[in-house]
Coordinates of C-alpha atoms and ligand atoms in Angstrom, one line a residue:
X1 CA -7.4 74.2 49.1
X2 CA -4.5 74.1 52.2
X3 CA -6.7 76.8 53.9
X4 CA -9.9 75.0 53.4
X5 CA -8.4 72.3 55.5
X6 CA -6.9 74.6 57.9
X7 CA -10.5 76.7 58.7
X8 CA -13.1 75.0 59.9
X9 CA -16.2 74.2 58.3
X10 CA -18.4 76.6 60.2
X11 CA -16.4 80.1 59.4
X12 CA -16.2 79.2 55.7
X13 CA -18.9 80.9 53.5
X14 CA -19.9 80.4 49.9
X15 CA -17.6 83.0 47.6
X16 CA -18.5 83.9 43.7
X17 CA -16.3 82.1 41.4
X18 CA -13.8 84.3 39.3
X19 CA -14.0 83.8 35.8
X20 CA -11.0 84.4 33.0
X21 CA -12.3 84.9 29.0
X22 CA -10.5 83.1 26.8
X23 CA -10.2 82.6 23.0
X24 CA -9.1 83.0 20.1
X25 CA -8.3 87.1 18.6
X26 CA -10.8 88.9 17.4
X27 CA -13.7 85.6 18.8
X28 CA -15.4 88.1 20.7
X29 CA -14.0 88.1 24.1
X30 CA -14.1 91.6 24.4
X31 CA -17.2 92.4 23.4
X32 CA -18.6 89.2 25.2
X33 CA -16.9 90.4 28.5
X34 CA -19.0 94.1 27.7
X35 CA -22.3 92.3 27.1
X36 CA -22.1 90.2 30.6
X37 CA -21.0 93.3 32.5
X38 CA -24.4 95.0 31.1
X39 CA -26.7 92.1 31.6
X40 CA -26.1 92.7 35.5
X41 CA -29.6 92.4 37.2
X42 CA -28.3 93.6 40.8
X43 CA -27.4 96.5 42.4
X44 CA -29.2 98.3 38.7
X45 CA -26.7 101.3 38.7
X46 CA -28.1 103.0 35.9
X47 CA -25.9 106.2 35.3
X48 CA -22.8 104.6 37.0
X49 CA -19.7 105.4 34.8
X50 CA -18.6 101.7 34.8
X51 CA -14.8 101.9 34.9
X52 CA -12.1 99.7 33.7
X53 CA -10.4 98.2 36.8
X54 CA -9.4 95.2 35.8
X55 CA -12.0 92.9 37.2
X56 CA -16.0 93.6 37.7
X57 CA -19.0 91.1 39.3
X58 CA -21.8 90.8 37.8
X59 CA -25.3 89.5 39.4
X60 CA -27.9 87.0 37.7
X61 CA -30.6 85.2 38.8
X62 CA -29.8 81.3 39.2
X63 CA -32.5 78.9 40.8
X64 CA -34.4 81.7 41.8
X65 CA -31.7 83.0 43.8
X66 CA -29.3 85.9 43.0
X67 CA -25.9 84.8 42.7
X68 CA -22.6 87.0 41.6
X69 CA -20.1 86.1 39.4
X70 CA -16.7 87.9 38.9
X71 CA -15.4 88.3 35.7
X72 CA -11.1 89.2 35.4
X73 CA -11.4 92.1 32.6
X74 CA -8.4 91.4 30.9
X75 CA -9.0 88.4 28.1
X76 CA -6.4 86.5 27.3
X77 CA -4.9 83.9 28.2
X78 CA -1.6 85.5 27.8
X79 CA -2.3 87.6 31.9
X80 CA -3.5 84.3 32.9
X81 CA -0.6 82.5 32.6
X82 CA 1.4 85.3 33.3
X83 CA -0.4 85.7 36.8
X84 CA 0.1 82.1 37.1
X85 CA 3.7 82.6 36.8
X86 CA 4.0 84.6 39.7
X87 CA 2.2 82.1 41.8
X88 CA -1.4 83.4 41.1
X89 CA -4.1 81.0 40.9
X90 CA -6.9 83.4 40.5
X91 CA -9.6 81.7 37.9
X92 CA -12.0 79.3 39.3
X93 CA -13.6 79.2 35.5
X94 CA -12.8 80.1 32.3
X95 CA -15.0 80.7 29.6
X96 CA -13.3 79.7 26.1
X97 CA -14.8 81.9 23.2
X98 CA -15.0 80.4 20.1
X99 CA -16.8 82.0 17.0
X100 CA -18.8 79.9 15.3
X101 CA -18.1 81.3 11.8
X102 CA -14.1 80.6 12.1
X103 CA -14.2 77.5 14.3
X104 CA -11.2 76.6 16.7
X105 CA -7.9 78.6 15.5
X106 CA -4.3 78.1 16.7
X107 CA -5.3 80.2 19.4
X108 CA -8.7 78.3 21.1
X109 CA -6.2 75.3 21.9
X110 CA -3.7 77.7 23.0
X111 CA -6.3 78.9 25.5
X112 CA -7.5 75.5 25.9
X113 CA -4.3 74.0 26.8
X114 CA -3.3 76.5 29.2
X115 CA -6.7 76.3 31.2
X116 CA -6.2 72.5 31.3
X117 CA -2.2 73.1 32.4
X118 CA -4.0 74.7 35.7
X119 CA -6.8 72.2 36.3
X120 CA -9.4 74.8 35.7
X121 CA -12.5 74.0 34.1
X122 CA -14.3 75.1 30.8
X123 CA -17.2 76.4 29.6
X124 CA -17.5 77.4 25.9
X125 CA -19.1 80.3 24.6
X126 CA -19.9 79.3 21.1
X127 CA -20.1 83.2 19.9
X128 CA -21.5 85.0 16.7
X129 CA -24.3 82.8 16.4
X130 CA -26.0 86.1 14.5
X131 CA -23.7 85.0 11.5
X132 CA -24.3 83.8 8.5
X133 CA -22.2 80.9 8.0
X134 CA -22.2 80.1 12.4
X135 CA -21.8 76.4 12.3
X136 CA -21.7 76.1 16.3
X137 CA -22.4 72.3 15.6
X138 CA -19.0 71.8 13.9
X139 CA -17.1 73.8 17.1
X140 CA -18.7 71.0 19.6
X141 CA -17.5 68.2 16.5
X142 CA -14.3 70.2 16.6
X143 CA -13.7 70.3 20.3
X144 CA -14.2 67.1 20.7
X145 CA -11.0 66.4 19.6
X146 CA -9.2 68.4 22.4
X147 CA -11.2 66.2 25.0
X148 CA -14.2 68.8 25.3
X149 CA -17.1 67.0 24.5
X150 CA -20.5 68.9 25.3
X151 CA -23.1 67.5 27.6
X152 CA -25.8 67.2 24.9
X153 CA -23.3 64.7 23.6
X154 CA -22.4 62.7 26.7
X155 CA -19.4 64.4 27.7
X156 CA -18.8 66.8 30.8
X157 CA -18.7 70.5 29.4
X158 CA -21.3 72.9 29.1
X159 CA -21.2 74.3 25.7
X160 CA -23.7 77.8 25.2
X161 CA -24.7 79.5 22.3
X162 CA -24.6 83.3 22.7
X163 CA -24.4 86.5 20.4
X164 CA -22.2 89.1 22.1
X165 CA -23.5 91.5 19.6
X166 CA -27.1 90.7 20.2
X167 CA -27.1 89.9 23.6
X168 CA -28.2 86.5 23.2
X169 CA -27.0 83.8 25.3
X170 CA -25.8 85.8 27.7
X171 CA -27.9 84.5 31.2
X172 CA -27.5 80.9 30.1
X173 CA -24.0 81.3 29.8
X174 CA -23.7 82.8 33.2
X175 CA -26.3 79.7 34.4
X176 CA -23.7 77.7 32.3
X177 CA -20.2 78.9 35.1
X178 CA -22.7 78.7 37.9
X179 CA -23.7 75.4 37.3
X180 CA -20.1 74.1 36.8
X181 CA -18.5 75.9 39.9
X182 CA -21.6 74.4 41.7
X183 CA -20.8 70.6 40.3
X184 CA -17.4 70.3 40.6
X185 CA -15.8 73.2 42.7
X186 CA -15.8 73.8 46.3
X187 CA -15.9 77.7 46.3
X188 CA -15.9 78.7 49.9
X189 CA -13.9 80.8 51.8
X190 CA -13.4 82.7 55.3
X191 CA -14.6 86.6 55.2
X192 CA -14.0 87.1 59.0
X193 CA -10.2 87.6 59.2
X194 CA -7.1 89.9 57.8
X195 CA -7.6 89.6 53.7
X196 CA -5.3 88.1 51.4
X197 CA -5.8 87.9 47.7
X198 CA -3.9 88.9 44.4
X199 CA -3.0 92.3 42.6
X200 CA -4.8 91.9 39.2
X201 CA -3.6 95.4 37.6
X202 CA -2.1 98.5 38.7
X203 CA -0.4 101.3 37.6
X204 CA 0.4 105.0 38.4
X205 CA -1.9 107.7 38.4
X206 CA -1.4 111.5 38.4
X207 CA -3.4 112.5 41.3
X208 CA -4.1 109.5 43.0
X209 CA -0.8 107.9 43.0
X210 CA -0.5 104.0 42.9
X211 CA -3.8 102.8 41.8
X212 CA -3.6 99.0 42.2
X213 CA -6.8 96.5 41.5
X214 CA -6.8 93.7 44.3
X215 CA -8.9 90.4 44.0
X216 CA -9.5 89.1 47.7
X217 CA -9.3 85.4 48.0
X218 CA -10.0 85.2 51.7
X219 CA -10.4 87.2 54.7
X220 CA -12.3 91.3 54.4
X221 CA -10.3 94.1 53.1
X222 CA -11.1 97.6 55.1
X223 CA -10.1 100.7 54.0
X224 CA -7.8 101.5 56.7
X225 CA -5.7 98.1 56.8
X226 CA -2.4 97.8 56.3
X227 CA -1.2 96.0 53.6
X228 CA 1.8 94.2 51.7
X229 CA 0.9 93.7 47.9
X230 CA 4.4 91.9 46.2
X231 CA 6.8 94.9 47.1
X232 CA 4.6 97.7 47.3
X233 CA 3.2 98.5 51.1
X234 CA 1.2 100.8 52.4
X235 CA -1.9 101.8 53.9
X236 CA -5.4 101.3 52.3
X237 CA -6.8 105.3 51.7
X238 CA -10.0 104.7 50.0
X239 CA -11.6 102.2 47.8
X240 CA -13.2 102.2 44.6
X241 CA -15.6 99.4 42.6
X242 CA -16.1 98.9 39.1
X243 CA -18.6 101.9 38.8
X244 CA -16.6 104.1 40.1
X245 CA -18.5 104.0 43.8
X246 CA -16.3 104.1 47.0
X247 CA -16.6 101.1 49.6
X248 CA -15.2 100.6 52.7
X249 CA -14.9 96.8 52.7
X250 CA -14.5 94.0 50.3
X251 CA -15.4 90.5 50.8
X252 CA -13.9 87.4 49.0
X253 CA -13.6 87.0 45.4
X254 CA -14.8 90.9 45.1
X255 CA -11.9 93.2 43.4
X256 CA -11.4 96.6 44.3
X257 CA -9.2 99.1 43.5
X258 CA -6.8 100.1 46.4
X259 CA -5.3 104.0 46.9
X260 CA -2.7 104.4 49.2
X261 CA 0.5 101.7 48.2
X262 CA 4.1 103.0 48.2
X263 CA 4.3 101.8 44.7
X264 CA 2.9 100.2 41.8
X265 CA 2.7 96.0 42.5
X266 CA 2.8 93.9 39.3
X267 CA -0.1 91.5 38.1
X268 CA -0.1 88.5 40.0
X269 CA 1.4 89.5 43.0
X270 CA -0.3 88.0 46.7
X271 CA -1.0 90.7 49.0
X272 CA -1.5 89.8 52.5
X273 CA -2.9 92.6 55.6
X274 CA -0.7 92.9 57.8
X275 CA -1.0 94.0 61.7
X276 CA 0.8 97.3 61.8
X277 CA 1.9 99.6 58.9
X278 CA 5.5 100.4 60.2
X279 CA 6.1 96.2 59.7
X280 CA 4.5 96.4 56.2
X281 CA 7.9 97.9 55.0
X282 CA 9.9 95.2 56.3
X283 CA 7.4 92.5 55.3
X284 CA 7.8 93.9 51.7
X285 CA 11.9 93.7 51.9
X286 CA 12.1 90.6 53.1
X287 CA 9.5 89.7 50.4
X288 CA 11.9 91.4 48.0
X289 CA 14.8 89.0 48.7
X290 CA 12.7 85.5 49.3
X291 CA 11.4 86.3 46.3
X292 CA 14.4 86.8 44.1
X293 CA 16.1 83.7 45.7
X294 CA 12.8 81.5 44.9
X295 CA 13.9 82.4 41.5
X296 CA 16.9 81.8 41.5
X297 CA 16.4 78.4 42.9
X298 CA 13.5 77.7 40.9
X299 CA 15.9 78.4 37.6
X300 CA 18.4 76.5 39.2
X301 CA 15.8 73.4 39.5
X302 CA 14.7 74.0 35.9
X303 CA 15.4 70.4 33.7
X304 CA 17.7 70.4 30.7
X305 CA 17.1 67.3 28.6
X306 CA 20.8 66.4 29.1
X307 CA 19.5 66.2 33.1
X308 CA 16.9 64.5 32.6
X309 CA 18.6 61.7 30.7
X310 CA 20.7 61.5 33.7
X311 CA 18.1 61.5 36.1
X312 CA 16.4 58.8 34.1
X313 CA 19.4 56.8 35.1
X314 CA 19.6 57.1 38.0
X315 CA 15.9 56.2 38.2
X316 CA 14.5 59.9 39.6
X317 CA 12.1 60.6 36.9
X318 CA 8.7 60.8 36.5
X319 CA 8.0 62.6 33.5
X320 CA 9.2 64.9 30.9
X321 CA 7.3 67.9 29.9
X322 CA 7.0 69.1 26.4
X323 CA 5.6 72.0 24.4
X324 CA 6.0 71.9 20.9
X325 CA 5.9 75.0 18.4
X326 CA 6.4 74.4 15.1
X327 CA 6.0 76.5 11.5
X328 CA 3.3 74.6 9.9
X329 CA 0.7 72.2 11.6
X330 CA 1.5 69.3 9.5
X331 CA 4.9 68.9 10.8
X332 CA 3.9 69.8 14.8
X333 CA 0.9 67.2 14.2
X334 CA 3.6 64.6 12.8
X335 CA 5.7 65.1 15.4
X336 CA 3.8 64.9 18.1
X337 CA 2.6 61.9 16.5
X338 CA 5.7 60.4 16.1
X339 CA 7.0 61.2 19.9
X340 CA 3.4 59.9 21.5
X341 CA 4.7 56.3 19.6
X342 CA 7.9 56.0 21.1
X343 CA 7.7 53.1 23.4
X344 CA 9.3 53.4 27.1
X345 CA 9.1 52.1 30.6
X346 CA 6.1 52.4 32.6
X347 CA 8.1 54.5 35.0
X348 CA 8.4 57.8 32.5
X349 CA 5.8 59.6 30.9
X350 CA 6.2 62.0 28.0
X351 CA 3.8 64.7 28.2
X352 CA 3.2 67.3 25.3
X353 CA 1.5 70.2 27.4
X354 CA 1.0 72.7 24.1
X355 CA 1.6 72.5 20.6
X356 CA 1.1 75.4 18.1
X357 CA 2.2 77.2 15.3
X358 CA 4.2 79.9 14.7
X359 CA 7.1 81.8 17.1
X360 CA 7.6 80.7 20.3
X361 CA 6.5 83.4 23.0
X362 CA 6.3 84.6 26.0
X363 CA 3.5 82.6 27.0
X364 CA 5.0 79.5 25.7
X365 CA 7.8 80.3 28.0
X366 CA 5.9 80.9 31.0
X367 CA 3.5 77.3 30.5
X368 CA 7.5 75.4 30.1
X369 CA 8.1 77.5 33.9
X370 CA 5.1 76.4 35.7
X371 CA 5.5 73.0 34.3
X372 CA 9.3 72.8 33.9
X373 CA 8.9 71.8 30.6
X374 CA 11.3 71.6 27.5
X375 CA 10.2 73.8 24.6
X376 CA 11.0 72.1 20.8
X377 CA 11.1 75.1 18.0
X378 CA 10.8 73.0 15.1
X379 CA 12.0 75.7 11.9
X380 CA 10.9 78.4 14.3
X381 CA 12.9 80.7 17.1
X382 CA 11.9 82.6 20.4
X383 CA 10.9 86.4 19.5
X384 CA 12.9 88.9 21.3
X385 CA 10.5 89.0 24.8
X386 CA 10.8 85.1 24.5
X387 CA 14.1 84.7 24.5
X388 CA 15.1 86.9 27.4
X389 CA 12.4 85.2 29.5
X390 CA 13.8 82.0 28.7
X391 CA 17.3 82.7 29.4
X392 CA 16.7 84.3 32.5
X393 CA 13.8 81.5 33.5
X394 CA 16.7 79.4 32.3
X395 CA 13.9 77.5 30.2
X396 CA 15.7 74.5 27.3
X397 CA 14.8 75.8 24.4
X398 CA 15.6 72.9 21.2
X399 CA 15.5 73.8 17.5
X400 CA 15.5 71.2 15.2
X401 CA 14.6 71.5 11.3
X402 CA 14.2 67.6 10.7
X403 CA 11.7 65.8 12.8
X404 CA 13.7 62.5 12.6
X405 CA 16.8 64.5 14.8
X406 CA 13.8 65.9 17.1
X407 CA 12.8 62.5 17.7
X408 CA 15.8 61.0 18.2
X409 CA 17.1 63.3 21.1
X410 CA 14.1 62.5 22.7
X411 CA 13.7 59.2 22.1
X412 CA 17.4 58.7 23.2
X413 CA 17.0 60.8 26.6
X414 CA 13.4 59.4 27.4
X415 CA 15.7 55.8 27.3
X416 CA 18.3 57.2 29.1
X417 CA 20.6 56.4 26.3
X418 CA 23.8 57.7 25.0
X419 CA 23.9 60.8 22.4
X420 CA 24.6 60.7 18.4
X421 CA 28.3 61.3 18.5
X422 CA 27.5 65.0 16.9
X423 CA 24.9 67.4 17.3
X424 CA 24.4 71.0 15.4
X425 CA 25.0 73.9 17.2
X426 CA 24.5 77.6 17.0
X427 CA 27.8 79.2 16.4
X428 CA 26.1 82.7 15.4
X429 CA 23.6 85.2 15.1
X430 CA 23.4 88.0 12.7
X431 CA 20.8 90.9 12.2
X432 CA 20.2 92.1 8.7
X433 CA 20.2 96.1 8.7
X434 CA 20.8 96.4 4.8
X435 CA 20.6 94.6 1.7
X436 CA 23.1 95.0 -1.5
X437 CA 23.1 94.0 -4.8
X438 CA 26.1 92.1 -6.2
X439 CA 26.9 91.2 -9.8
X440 CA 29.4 88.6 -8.9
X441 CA 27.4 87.4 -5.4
X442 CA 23.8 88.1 -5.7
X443 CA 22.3 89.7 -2.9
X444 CA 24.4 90.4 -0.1
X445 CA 23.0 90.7 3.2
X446 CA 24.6 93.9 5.5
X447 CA 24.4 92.4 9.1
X448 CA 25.4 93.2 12.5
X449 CA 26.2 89.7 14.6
X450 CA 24.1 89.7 17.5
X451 CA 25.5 87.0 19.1
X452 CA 28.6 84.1 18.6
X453 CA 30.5 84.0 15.6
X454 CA 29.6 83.9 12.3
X455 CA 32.5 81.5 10.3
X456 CA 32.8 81.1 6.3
X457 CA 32.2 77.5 6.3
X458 CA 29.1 77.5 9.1
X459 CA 26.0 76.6 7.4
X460 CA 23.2 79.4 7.5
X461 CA 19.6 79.9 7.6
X462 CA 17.3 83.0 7.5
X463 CA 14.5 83.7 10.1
X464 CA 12.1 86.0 9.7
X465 CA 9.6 86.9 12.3
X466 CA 10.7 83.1 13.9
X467 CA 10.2 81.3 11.5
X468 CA 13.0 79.7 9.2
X469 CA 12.5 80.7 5.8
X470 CA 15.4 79.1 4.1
X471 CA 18.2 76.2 5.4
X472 CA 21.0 74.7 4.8
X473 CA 22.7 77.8 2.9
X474 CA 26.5 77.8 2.5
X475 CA 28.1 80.9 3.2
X476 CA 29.7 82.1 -0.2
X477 CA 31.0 85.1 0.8
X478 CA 32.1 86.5 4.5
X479 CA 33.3 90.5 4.4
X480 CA 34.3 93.2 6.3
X481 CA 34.9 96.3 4.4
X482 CA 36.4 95.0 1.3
X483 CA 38.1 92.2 3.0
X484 CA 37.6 88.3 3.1
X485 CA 37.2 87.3 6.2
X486 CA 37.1 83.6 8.1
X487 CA 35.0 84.8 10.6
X488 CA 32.9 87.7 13.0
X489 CA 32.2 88.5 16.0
X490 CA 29.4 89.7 18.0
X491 CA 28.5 93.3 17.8
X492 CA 30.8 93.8 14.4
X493 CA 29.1 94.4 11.1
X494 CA 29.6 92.4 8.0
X495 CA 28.4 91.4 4.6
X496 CA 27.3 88.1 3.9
X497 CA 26.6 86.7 0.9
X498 CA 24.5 83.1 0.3
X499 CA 25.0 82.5 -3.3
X500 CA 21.9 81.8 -5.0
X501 CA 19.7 82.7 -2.2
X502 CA 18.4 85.9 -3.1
X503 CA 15.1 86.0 -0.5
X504 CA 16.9 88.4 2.1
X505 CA 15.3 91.1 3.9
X506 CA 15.7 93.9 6.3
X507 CA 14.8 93.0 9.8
X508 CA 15.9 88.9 9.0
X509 CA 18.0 86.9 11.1
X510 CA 20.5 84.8 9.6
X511 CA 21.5 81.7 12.4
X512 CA 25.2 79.7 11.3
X513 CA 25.2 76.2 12.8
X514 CA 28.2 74.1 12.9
X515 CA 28.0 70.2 13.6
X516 CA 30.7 69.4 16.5
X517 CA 31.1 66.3 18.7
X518 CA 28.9 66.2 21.1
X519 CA 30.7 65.7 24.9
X520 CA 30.2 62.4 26.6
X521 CA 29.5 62.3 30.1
Ligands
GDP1 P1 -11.4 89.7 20.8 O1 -10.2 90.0 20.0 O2 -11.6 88.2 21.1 O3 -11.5 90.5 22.1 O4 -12.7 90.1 19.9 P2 -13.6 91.4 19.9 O5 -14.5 91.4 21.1 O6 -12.8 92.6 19.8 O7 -14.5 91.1 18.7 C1 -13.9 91.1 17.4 C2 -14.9 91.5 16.3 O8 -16.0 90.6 16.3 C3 -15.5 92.9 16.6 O9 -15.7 93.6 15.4 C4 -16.8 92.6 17.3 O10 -17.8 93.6 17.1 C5 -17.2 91.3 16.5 N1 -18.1 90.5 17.3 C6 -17.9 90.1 18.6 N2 -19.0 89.3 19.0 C7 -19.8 89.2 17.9 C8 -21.1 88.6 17.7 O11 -21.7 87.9 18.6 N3 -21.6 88.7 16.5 C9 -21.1 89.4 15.5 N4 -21.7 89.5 14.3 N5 -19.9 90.0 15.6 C10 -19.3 89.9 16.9

């Protein structure tokens, strides 16, 4: 929008919108991203090998014009956010597949909430109309809910019928983003100057060497140009659409794959041409450190709810951010509930950007990044990817297994109040390689500690796959070798035995907590 304002009216022309799928697994995404890509009425390049590249446009006829649309190839909205983490904003539209046999699943408001997160407006693909059982009138009643309320019913969105399967739908589904992107988006940009745009996908290719997929957001990209993509630089060597078919240029919101960079850029990267191919190199170094210290900075900025609380005091807050995973809806839905009640000043908001069920993930840790938001794991944990992200995005994760504690750490912080006196902490994380059995102490788990100490007298629960199977457990038995021990450290095995509770398996992570007194400030 900054460069609209920049360029004047005259040198901007009209540019396809860029359209992300989105949806829940197995919805139909893919096969609905395969049935637009072959309902393509322009160019009719029958006997093209159409190629994955990570993006394609597609051409349909809309008010008896024909207009192109470009479709990223990659559903998800796991790359979307992902690419949005790096500073990518490349959707214009995204097209939320929901089946209308299953309804909306954990994952539909996953999607949903993520589009929303980025201000960028829905369609919905109500799919697998062919089904018995397709109740697409219950999705729009469902949806409704999440603040998508079709047109037939008043609201703003465009809701479509289609059959990926039977190629129903398809047209008035494209009509569907056209008409949207023409209603409420301004999708211009300027094709006569040096492009700039986004890597979508790349990777390394035997004979070709790096083979990345470019987007261009403004500006013409010519096979010859220098360019700067992330850190990789180089020279553009050839070019290559969708079906395979060399071109020389590319105009906005058209990808293209690009031969020729000095290595491999990651998704989401901004590539910009550059004058002169010997400065690419340094552009790309000094790209190298700006980037690393924006992160660094950006990590450094990130909000802890212990800084917030203090911020709140000293009257520099607008709003806290929230995302909320949980084990089983019932308690996400009462807690959220429960938080959207507590009463504060007019001058914070508390703002729950996701909720969901099941392990926290990667893409619950990049949303909390764009949107510096805490993360509440209510009886469930970060998996592995997760948890790295979120130490090194230096993300708040809070785990709480009674919603009234939940609530009241952020109903105390949210009125700037002083802590309870104690809180629980995590004294220690163990990974179960083994599992014994023990006439005298039932089944004894063989761990190795993955991180703190574990201490006799902690209190323990088991994880499995993120979510907390069992609490409250009092260590009965701590061991190394044959002896009693008081306590273990990290990378040390052990045996651990909790008593009564039998339900142990390989691959299960037993957490200790302790309570201690919480520091005053
Ligand atoms: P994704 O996980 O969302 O990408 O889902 P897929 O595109 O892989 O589709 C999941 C399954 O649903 C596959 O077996 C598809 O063939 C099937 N499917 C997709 N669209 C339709 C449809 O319109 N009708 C029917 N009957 N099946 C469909």
């Amino acid at each position: 929008e900054s460069e609209l304002e920049e360029e004047g009216d005259d040198v901007l022309q009209a540019r396809p919108p860029v359209v992300t799928v989105m949806g829940h697994v197995d919805h139909g995404k893919t096969r609905l991203l395969d049935a637009i890509r072959k309902a393509d009425v322009g160019g009719g390049e029958a006997g093209g090998i159409t190629q994955h590249i990570g993006a394609y446009q597609v051409h349909t006829e809309h008010e008896g014009l024909e207009r192109a649309l470009t479709f990223i190839d990659t559903p998800g909205h796991e790359a979307f956010t992902a690419m949005r983490a790096r500073g990518a904003q490349v959707t214009d539209i995204a097209i939320l597949v929901v089946a209308a046999d299953d309804g909306i699943m954990p994952q539909t408001i996953e999607a949903l909430n993520h589009a929303q997160s980025a201000n960028v407006p829905i369609v919905v693909a109500v799919n697998k109309i062919d089904k018995e059982g397709a109740n697409p009138e219950k999705v729009r009643q469902q949806l409704t809910e999440f603040g998508l309320v079709s047109e037939e019913w008043g609201g703003d969105v465009m809701f479509v019928d289609v059959s990926a399967k039977n190629n129903v739908g398809i047209s008035e589904l494209l009509e569907a983003v056209l008409l949207t992107a023409d209603a409420g988006l301004d999708l211009r940009a300027n094709p006569d100057k040096d492009a700039r745009g986004v890597a979508i996908e790349a990777k390394l290719d035997k004979g070709r060497g790096s083979v990345a997929t470019v987007l261009i957001q403004s500006g013409t990209l010519r096979v010859g140009d220098a360019i700067v993509a992330g850190t990789a630089y180089g020279r553009v060597r050839a070019m290559h659409d969708e079906n395979g078919d060399s071109v020389l240029e590319a105009l906005p919101s058209r990808p293209v794959q690009v031969q020729g960079l000095s290595s491999v850029p990651r998704a989401g990267d901004n590539f910009i041409v550059v004058p002169e191919d010997r400065t690419a190199r340094q552009i790309a170094e000094k790209r190298e450190a700006a980037e690393r210290n924006a992160q660094l900075a950006k990590a450094r900025k990130r909000i802890s709810l212990e800084e917030f609380t203090k911020a709140l005091a000293d009257g520099k807050v607008e709003s806290l951010n929230l995302i909320i995973k949980g084990d089983v809806s019932g308690a996400v839905e009462a807690l959220e509930e429960s938080l959207m009640k507590i009463e504060v000043d007019d001058s914070v908001q508390l703002r729950i950007l996701h909720r969901g069920v099941g392990a926290i993930t990667e893409s619950d840790v990049d949303l909390a990044t764009i949107d510096n938001a805490i993360v509440i794991g209510f009886n469930v944990r970060p998996d592995v990817k997760a948890r790295e992200r979120a130490a090194r995005e230096g993300i708040d994760i809070r785990f709480y297994n009674v919603i009234y504690n939940a609530l009241d750490d952020i109903e105390a912080s949210l009125k700037g109040m002083l802590k309870p006196e104690y809180e629980e902490v995590r004294s220690g994380v163990a990974e179960v390689r083994e599992v014994f059995r023990s006439s005298k102490f039932g089944n004894i788990a063989g761990v190795i500690v993955r991180s703190g100490t574990i201490t006799r007298n902690a209190k323990a629960r088991v994880i499995r796959e993120g979510v907390v199977v069992a609490d409250g457990l009092a260590i009965e038995s701590l061991r190394r070798f044959k002896d009693d021990v008081t306590e273990v450290k990290t990378d040390f095995e052990a045996g651990i035995g909790l008593g009564k509770h039998n339900d142990i398996q390989i691959g299960d992570e037993i957490e200790t907590t302790e309570m201690v007194e919480k520091p005053r400030d």
